[in-house]
Amino acid sequence: MFPDRIFSGMRPTGPLHLGHYHGVLKNWIKLQSEYPCFFCVVDLHALTTHYETPDVIENNVWEVLIDWLASGIDPAQATLFIQSHVQEHAELSLILGMSTPLSWLERVPTYKEQIERLHDKDLGTYGFLGYPILMAADILLYRASLVPVGEDQVPHVEITREIARRFNYLYGREPGFEDKANKAARKLGGKRCKLYYELRNAYQQEGNEEALEQARALLQEAQSLLMSDRERLFGYLEGSRKIILVEPQAMLTKTSRMPGINGQKMSKSYSNIIGLREDRISVEKKIRKMPTDSARARRSDPGDPNKCPVWQLHQAYTNPATHEWVWRSCRNAETGCLECKQPVIDEILLEQQMMLERAQKYIDDPSLLRAIIADGCDKARKLAHETMRDVREAIGLAYS
Ligand code: TRP
């Protein structure tokens, strides 16, 4: 009924690092040419944990957006915007909160875990418990079918599906739905109408998913159908309700384990990051200081790359010929560690060079960035507005 669409969000908690680039942004860059994409800086989500220090959010929002653009997210292809600038996020979140059982929220695995982990913050708030509802609102507002996320976010996408299903169940009811659906089916015309019922039966009685897909394609192609009839027929395929909110699928980003400068996964909480736009002196210094195989105390001691975090960076950054050189020269103590680090430094600086160049434009002229985001917010608002119109009508809040 609705075309495939991608939504993903990122909290503005600080400048991004190379782990974000390799783990998330490269994937977004691929997706932006394949689907309509909505990429959102979720500043309201940042408030759930930073409500006592909200002054840091504004700067982080712009930094994250520059990082996205620097990485190659293309505003001519993808829609980039800020969550709090599209007020429908707050509105839908409030409405979805009415019908979401507390138990669903309390059993989200990250909930208790985070409260314990971030014990210096009081996260015993209504807003923090409601984090998944706000995230569901983000996704459902754009009727996004696909949500690229890391593994840790899968439970959130799952609860989004449950929230959508429950909403459709509660509010997709219509007096005389069955009659209306049958009337709408007749409007498909003899042959297509017959095929619709056959496919519906194949799905409902035998669980034939392919038949469901075919039926959806049939409806998609039925140009002459009124929007409301189409929605009924989509809903009737699967049950006896209209579909108002679309259940999204998580699109798992394969975890590229980008190592940090100590061999652990790159993450701000391990203090081992290289910033996406970090200046070159600092990058060089960080890598030069990186620990190597501790058994290699002197240059004349042979080393083992498998025990060296620098080797992990080689795997992420350098070519097979360099890998061979690293193995040979390290095991035979032919080169020193600083020499071995140099190709990694060169590759990282090269990668960053392009990002720094792309970013400079927006640093020199902030109004360029403001214009891109104003445009993205407008586009997002338009879709959000359509969804909210249907939501209000379904709940019975459309009176004037
Ligand atoms: N919770 C996500 C994270 O911490 C951020 C997020 C908010 C998000 N809304 C979203 C991700 C909607 C995908 C879709 O990474």
Coordinates of C-alpha atoms and ligand atoms in Angstrom, one line a residue:
M1 CA 0.0 0.0 0.0
F2 CA 2.8 2.3 0.9
P3 CA 6.1 2.4 -1.0
D4 CA 9.2 1.1 0.7
R5 CA 10.8 3.8 2.7
I6 CA 13.7 4.0 5.1
F7 CA 13.9 5.8 8.4
S8 CA 16.8 6.0 10.7
G9 CA 17.8 8.2 13.5
M10 CA 20.9 9.2 15.5
R11 CA 21.1 10.9 18.9
P12 CA 23.1 14.1 19.0
T13 CA 25.4 13.1 21.8
G14 CA 28.7 14.3 20.4
P15 CA 30.8 14.4 17.3
L16 CA 30.9 11.2 15.3
H17 CA 33.9 8.9 15.0
L18 CA 35.3 6.5 12.4
G19 CA 33.2 3.7 14.0
H20 CA 30.0 5.5 13.1
Y21 CA 31.4 6.0 9.6
H22 CA 32.2 2.4 8.9
G23 CA 29.4 0.9 11.0
V24 CA 26.5 3.1 10.1
L25 CA 27.0 5.9 7.6
K26 CA 28.6 3.9 4.8
N27 CA 25.4 1.8 4.9
W28 CA 23.2 4.9 4.8
I29 CA 25.1 6.2 1.8
K30 CA 24.5 3.0 -0.1
L31 CA 20.8 3.0 0.8
Q32 CA 20.2 6.6 -0.1
S33 CA 20.5 5.8 -3.8
E34 CA 18.2 2.7 -3.5
Y35 CA 15.2 4.0 -1.5
P36 CA 13.6 7.2 -0.3
C37 CA 15.5 7.8 2.9
F38 CA 14.7 9.9 6.0
F39 CA 17.6 10.5 8.3
C40 CA 16.8 12.3 11.5
V41 CA 18.8 13.8 14.3
V42 CA 16.7 12.8 17.3
D43 CA 17.3 15.6 19.7
L44 CA 14.2 14.8 21.8
H45 CA 15.7 11.4 22.4
A46 CA 18.8 13.1 23.6
L47 CA 16.7 14.9 26.1
T48 CA 15.7 11.6 27.7
T49 CA 19.2 11.3 29.1
H50 CA 20.4 14.9 29.0
Y51 CA 17.4 16.7 30.4
E52 CA 19.6 18.3 33.1
T53 CA 22.2 19.5 30.6
P54 CA 20.2 20.4 27.5
D55 CA 22.6 23.2 26.5
V56 CA 25.0 20.7 24.9
I57 CA 22.4 19.4 22.5
E58 CA 22.2 22.3 20.0
N59 CA 25.9 22.2 19.1
N60 CA 25.9 18.5 18.8
V61 CA 22.9 18.6 16.4
W62 CA 24.8 20.7 13.9
E63 CA 28.1 18.8 14.4
V64 CA 26.3 15.5 13.7
L65 CA 24.6 16.9 10.6
I66 CA 28.0 18.2 9.3
D67 CA 29.5 14.8 10.0
W68 CA 26.7 13.2 7.9
L69 CA 27.3 15.5 5.0
A70 CA 31.0 15.1 5.3
S71 CA 30.6 11.3 5.1
G72 CA 28.8 11.6 1.8
I73 CA 25.1 11.6 2.8
D74 CA 23.6 13.5 -0.1
P75 CA 20.8 16.0 0.7
A76 CA 19.7 15.8 -3.0
Q77 CA 18.9 12.1 -2.4
A78 CA 18.1 11.7 1.3
T79 CA 15.9 13.8 3.5
L80 CA 17.9 15.1 6.5
F81 CA 16.0 16.7 9.4
I82 CA 15.7 17.4 13.1
Q83 CA 13.2 15.6 15.2
S84 CA 12.0 18.4 17.4
H85 CA 11.4 20.6 14.3
V86 CA 8.6 18.4 13.2
Q87 CA 6.1 18.6 16.0
E88 CA 4.2 15.6 14.8
H89 CA 6.8 13.4 16.5
A90 CA 5.7 14.7 19.9
E91 CA 2.0 14.4 19.0
L92 CA 2.1 10.9 17.7
S93 CA 4.3 9.8 20.6
L94 CA 1.7 11.1 23.0
I95 CA -1.1 9.4 21.2
L96 CA 0.7 6.1 21.0
G97 CA 1.4 6.3 24.7
M98 CA -2.3 6.0 25.4
S99 CA -2.5 2.5 24.1
T100 CA 0.9 1.1 24.9
P101 CA 0.9 -1.2 27.9
L102 CA 3.5 -0.3 30.6
S103 CA 4.7 -3.9 30.7
W104 CA 5.9 -3.7 27.0
L105 CA 8.1 -0.7 28.0
E106 CA 9.4 -2.2 31.2
R107 CA 10.6 -5.4 29.5
V108 CA 12.7 -3.6 26.8
P109 CA 16.1 -5.1 27.6
T110 CA 18.0 -1.8 27.4
Y111 CA 15.7 -0.1 29.8
K112 CA 16.8 -1.5 33.1
E113 CA 20.4 -2.0 31.9
Q114 CA 20.8 1.7 31.0
I115 CA 19.3 2.8 34.3
E116 CA 21.9 0.7 36.1
R117 CA 24.8 1.6 33.8
L118 CA 24.2 5.3 33.8
H119 CA 23.9 5.5 37.6
D120 CA 25.2 9.1 37.7
K121 CA 21.9 10.2 36.0
D122 CA 18.4 9.8 37.4
L123 CA 16.7 7.9 34.6
G124 CA 13.7 7.0 36.6
T125 CA 11.6 9.4 34.5
Y126 CA 8.5 9.0 32.4
G127 CA 10.3 10.3 29.4
F128 CA 13.1 7.7 29.6
L129 CA 10.6 4.8 30.1
G130 CA 8.8 6.2 27.0
Y131 CA 11.9 6.3 24.8
P132 CA 10.6 3.3 22.7
I133 CA 7.3 5.1 22.1
L134 CA 9.0 8.2 20.8
M135 CA 11.1 6.0 18.6
A136 CA 8.0 4.2 17.3
A137 CA 6.5 7.5 16.5
D138 CA 9.6 8.5 14.5
I139 CA 9.3 5.4 12.4
L140 CA 5.5 5.2 12.1
L141 CA 5.1 8.8 11.2
Y142 CA 6.8 8.2 7.9
R143 CA 5.3 4.8 7.3
A144 CA 8.8 3.5 6.9
S145 CA 9.0 -0.1 6.0
L146 CA 12.7 -0.5 6.6
V147 CA 14.8 0.6 9.6
P148 CA 18.6 0.2 9.3
V149 CA 19.9 -0.3 12.9
G150 CA 22.5 -2.1 14.8
E151 CA 21.6 -5.2 16.8
D152 CA 21.1 -3.3 20.0
Q153 CA 18.1 -1.5 18.5
V154 CA 16.2 -4.5 17.3
P155 CA 14.0 -4.8 20.4
H156 CA 12.9 -1.2 19.7
V157 CA 11.9 -1.9 16.2
E158 CA 10.0 -5.0 17.5
I159 CA 8.0 -2.9 20.0
T160 CA 7.3 -0.5 17.1
R161 CA 5.7 -3.3 15.2
E162 CA 3.6 -4.2 18.2
I163 CA 2.6 -0.7 18.8
A164 CA 1.5 -0.3 15.1
R165 CA -0.4 -3.6 15.2
R166 CA -2.2 -2.6 18.3
F167 CA -3.1 0.7 16.9
N168 CA -4.5 -0.8 13.7
Y169 CA -6.4 -3.3 15.7
L170 CA -7.9 -0.7 18.0
Y171 CA -8.7 2.0 15.5
G172 CA -8.7 0.4 12.1
R173 CA -12.2 -0.9 12.8
E174 CA -14.9 0.7 10.7
P175 CA -18.6 0.1 10.9
G176 CA -19.6 -2.1 8.0
F177 CA -15.9 -2.7 7.1
E178 CA -16.6 -6.1 5.4
D179 CA -19.3 -4.6 3.2
K180 CA -17.2 -1.7 2.3
A181 CA -14.2 -3.9 1.4
N182 CA -16.4 -6.1 -0.8
K183 CA -17.8 -3.1 -2.6
A184 CA -14.2 -1.8 -3.1
A185 CA -13.2 -5.2 -4.4
R186 CA -15.9 -5.1 -7.1
K187 CA -14.5 -1.8 -8.3
L188 CA -11.3 -3.7 -9.3
G189 CA -13.3 -5.1 -12.2
G190 CA -14.3 -8.7 -12.9
K191 CA -11.0 -10.5 -13.5
R192 CA -8.9 -8.6 -11.0
C193 CA -11.7 -8.8 -8.4
K194 CA -11.7 -12.6 -8.8
L195 CA -7.9 -12.8 -8.5
Y196 CA -8.0 -10.6 -5.4
Y197 CA -10.3 -13.1 -3.6
E198 CA -8.3 -16.1 -4.8
L199 CA -5.0 -14.6 -3.5
R200 CA -6.7 -13.5 -0.3
N201 CA -7.9 -17.0 0.3
A202 CA -4.5 -18.5 -0.5
Y203 CA -3.0 -16.2 2.1
Q204 CA -5.6 -16.5 4.8
Q205 CA -6.2 -20.2 4.5
E206 CA -2.8 -21.5 3.6
G207 CA -0.6 -18.7 4.8
N208 CA 0.8 -18.3 1.3
E209 CA 3.1 -15.3 1.6
E210 CA 3.7 -15.1 -2.1
A211 CA 0.0 -14.8 -2.7
L212 CA -0.1 -11.9 -0.2
E213 CA 2.7 -10.2 -2.1
Q214 CA 0.9 -10.7 -5.4
A215 CA -2.3 -9.3 -4.1
R216 CA -0.5 -6.2 -2.8
A217 CA 1.1 -5.7 -6.2
L218 CA -2.3 -6.0 -7.8
L219 CA -3.7 -3.3 -5.5
Q220 CA -0.7 -1.2 -6.1
E221 CA -1.3 -1.2 -9.8
A222 CA -5.0 -0.6 -9.6
Q223 CA -4.7 3.1 -10.4
S224 CA -8.4 4.0 -10.5
L225 CA -9.0 3.0 -6.9
L226 CA -9.8 5.6 -4.3
M227 CA -7.2 5.9 -1.5
S228 CA -9.7 4.9 1.1
D229 CA -10.8 1.8 -0.9
R230 CA -7.3 0.8 -1.4
E231 CA -6.5 1.0 2.3
R232 CA -9.6 -1.1 3.0
L233 CA -8.5 -3.7 0.5
F234 CA -5.0 -3.9 1.9
G235 CA -6.4 -4.3 5.4
Y236 CA -9.0 -6.9 4.2
L237 CA -6.2 -9.0 2.7
E238 CA -4.8 -9.7 6.1
G239 CA -7.8 -9.4 8.4
S240 CA -10.7 -7.2 8.9
R241 CA -9.0 -3.9 9.8
K242 CA -7.7 -0.9 7.9
I243 CA -4.0 -0.5 8.0
I244 CA -3.2 3.0 9.3
L245 CA 0.3 2.5 10.6
V246 CA 2.8 0.4 8.7
E247 CA 4.7 -2.3 10.6
P248 CA 8.4 -1.8 9.9
Q249 CA 11.2 -4.3 9.5
A250 CA 14.6 -3.9 11.1
M251 CA 17.3 -4.0 8.5
L252 CA 20.3 -5.3 10.4
T253 CA 23.5 -3.5 9.7
K254 CA 26.2 -6.1 9.7
T255 CA 28.5 -5.2 12.5
S256 CA 31.8 -4.1 11.1
R257 CA 33.8 -4.3 14.2
M258 CA 35.8 -1.1 13.7
P259 CA 38.6 -1.4 16.3
G260 CA 39.5 1.6 18.4
I261 CA 43.1 2.7 19.2
N262 CA 43.4 0.0 22.0
G263 CA 42.0 -3.0 20.2
Q264 CA 38.5 -2.8 21.7
K265 CA 35.5 -1.8 19.6
M266 CA 35.7 1.9 18.8
S267 CA 33.3 3.7 21.2
K268 CA 33.2 7.0 23.1
S269 CA 32.7 5.1 26.3
Y270 CA 36.0 3.2 25.8
S271 CA 37.9 6.5 25.1
N272 CA 39.5 5.0 22.1
I273 CA 38.0 6.9 19.2
I274 CA 39.3 8.7 16.2
G275 CA 36.9 11.5 15.3
L276 CA 35.5 11.7 11.8
R277 CA 37.0 15.1 11.4
E278 CA 39.8 15.0 13.9
D279 CA 42.8 17.1 13.0
R280 CA 45.7 15.3 11.4
I281 CA 48.3 16.1 14.0
S282 CA 46.1 14.5 16.7
V283 CA 45.3 11.5 14.6
E284 CA 49.0 10.9 13.9
K285 CA 49.8 11.3 17.6
K286 CA 47.1 8.9 18.7
I287 CA 48.1 6.1 16.3
R288 CA 51.8 6.6 17.0
K289 CA 51.1 6.1 20.7
M290 CA 49.0 3.0 20.1
P291 CA 50.2 0.0 22.1
T292 CA 51.5 -3.0 20.0
D293 CA 52.3 -6.6 20.8
S294 CA 53.6 -6.3 24.3
A295 CA 56.0 -9.2 23.8
R296 CA 57.8 -7.0 21.3
A297 CA 59.8 -4.9 23.8
R298 CA 62.7 -4.2 21.5
R299 CA 62.8 -3.7 17.8
S300 CA 64.8 -6.8 17.4
D301 CA 62.1 -9.0 19.1
P302 CA 59.8 -10.7 16.6
G303 CA 56.1 -9.8 17.0
D304 CA 52.8 -11.4 16.5
P305 CA 50.2 -9.3 14.6
N306 CA 47.4 -11.3 16.1
K307 CA 48.3 -9.8 19.5
C308 CA 48.6 -6.3 18.1
P309 CA 45.7 -3.7 17.8
V310 CA 47.5 -2.0 15.0
W311 CA 47.1 -5.1 12.9
Q312 CA 43.3 -4.8 13.3
L313 CA 43.5 -1.3 11.9
H314 CA 45.5 -2.6 9.0
Q315 CA 42.7 -5.1 8.3
A316 CA 40.2 -2.2 8.2
Y317 CA 42.3 0.2 6.2
T318 CA 45.2 -1.2 4.1
N319 CA 45.5 -3.5 1.1
P320 CA 46.5 -7.2 0.9
A321 CA 50.1 -6.4 -0.2
T322 CA 50.6 -4.3 2.9
H323 CA 49.1 -7.0 5.0
E324 CA 51.7 -9.4 3.7
W325 CA 54.4 -6.9 4.4
V326 CA 53.2 -6.4 8.0
W327 CA 53.2 -10.1 8.7
R328 CA 56.6 -10.8 7.2
S329 CA 58.4 -7.9 8.7
C330 CA 56.7 -8.1 12.1
R331 CA 57.4 -11.8 12.6
N332 CA 61.0 -11.4 11.4
A333 CA 61.6 -8.2 13.3
E334 CA 62.5 -6.4 10.1
T335 CA 60.6 -3.2 10.8
G336 CA 59.8 -1.2 13.8
C337 CA 56.2 -0.6 15.0
L338 CA 56.2 3.1 14.0
E339 CA 57.1 2.1 10.5
C340 CA 54.3 -0.4 10.5
K341 CA 51.8 2.2 11.7
Q342 CA 52.6 4.6 8.9
P343 CA 50.4 3.1 6.1
V344 CA 47.5 3.0 8.6
I345 CA 48.0 6.7 9.4
D346 CA 48.3 7.5 5.6
E347 CA 45.0 5.7 4.8
I348 CA 43.0 7.2 7.7
L349 CA 44.3 10.7 6.8
L350 CA 43.3 10.1 3.2
E351 CA 39.8 9.0 4.1
Q352 CA 39.5 12.0 6.4
Q353 CA 40.8 14.4 3.8
M354 CA 37.7 14.0 1.7
M355 CA 35.4 14.4 4.7
L356 CA 37.2 17.5 5.9
E357 CA 36.9 19.0 2.4
R358 CA 33.2 18.3 2.2
A359 CA 32.6 19.7 5.7
Q360 CA 34.5 22.9 5.1
K361 CA 31.8 24.3 2.9
Y362 CA 29.3 24.1 5.7
I363 CA 31.7 25.4 8.3
D364 CA 32.5 28.4 6.1
D365 CA 28.8 29.1 5.4
P366 CA 26.4 27.8 8.1
S367 CA 23.5 29.1 6.2
L368 CA 24.0 26.4 3.6
L369 CA 23.4 23.8 6.3
R370 CA 20.5 25.6 7.7
A371 CA 18.9 25.7 4.2
I372 CA 19.4 21.9 3.7
I373 CA 17.8 21.2 7.0
A374 CA 14.9 23.6 6.5
D375 CA 14.2 21.9 3.3
G376 CA 14.4 18.4 4.9
C377 CA 12.1 19.5 7.7
D378 CA 9.6 20.7 5.1
K379 CA 9.6 17.4 3.3
A380 CA 9.3 15.4 6.5
R381 CA 6.5 17.6 7.8
K382 CA 4.5 17.0 4.6
L383 CA 4.5 13.2 5.1
A384 CA 4.1 13.5 8.9
H385 CA 1.1 15.7 8.3
E386 CA -0.6 13.1 6.1
T387 CA -0.1 10.3 8.6
M388 CA -1.4 12.4 11.5
R389 CA -4.5 13.3 9.4
D390 CA -5.2 9.5 9.1
V391 CA -4.3 8.9 12.7
R392 CA -6.6 11.6 14.0
E393 CA -9.4 10.5 11.8
A394 CA -9.0 6.9 12.9
I395 CA -9.2 7.7 16.6
G396 CA -12.0 10.1 16.2
L397 CA -10.1 13.3 16.8
A398 CA -10.8 14.9 13.5
Y399 CA -13.7 17.0 14.6
S400 CA -13.7 20.8 14.2
Ligands
TRP1 N1 17.4 4.7 19.6 C1 18.3 4.9 18.4 C2 19.8 4.8 18.9 O1 20.0 5.0 20.1 C3 18.1 6.2 17.8 C4 16.8 6.4 17.2 C5 15.7 7.1 17.6 C6 16.3 5.7 16.0 N2 14.7 7.0 16.7 C7 15.0 6.1 15.8 C8 16.9 4.7 15.2 C9 14.2 5.6 14.7 C10 16.1 4.2 14.1 C11 14.8 4.7 13.9 O2 20.6 4.4 18.2

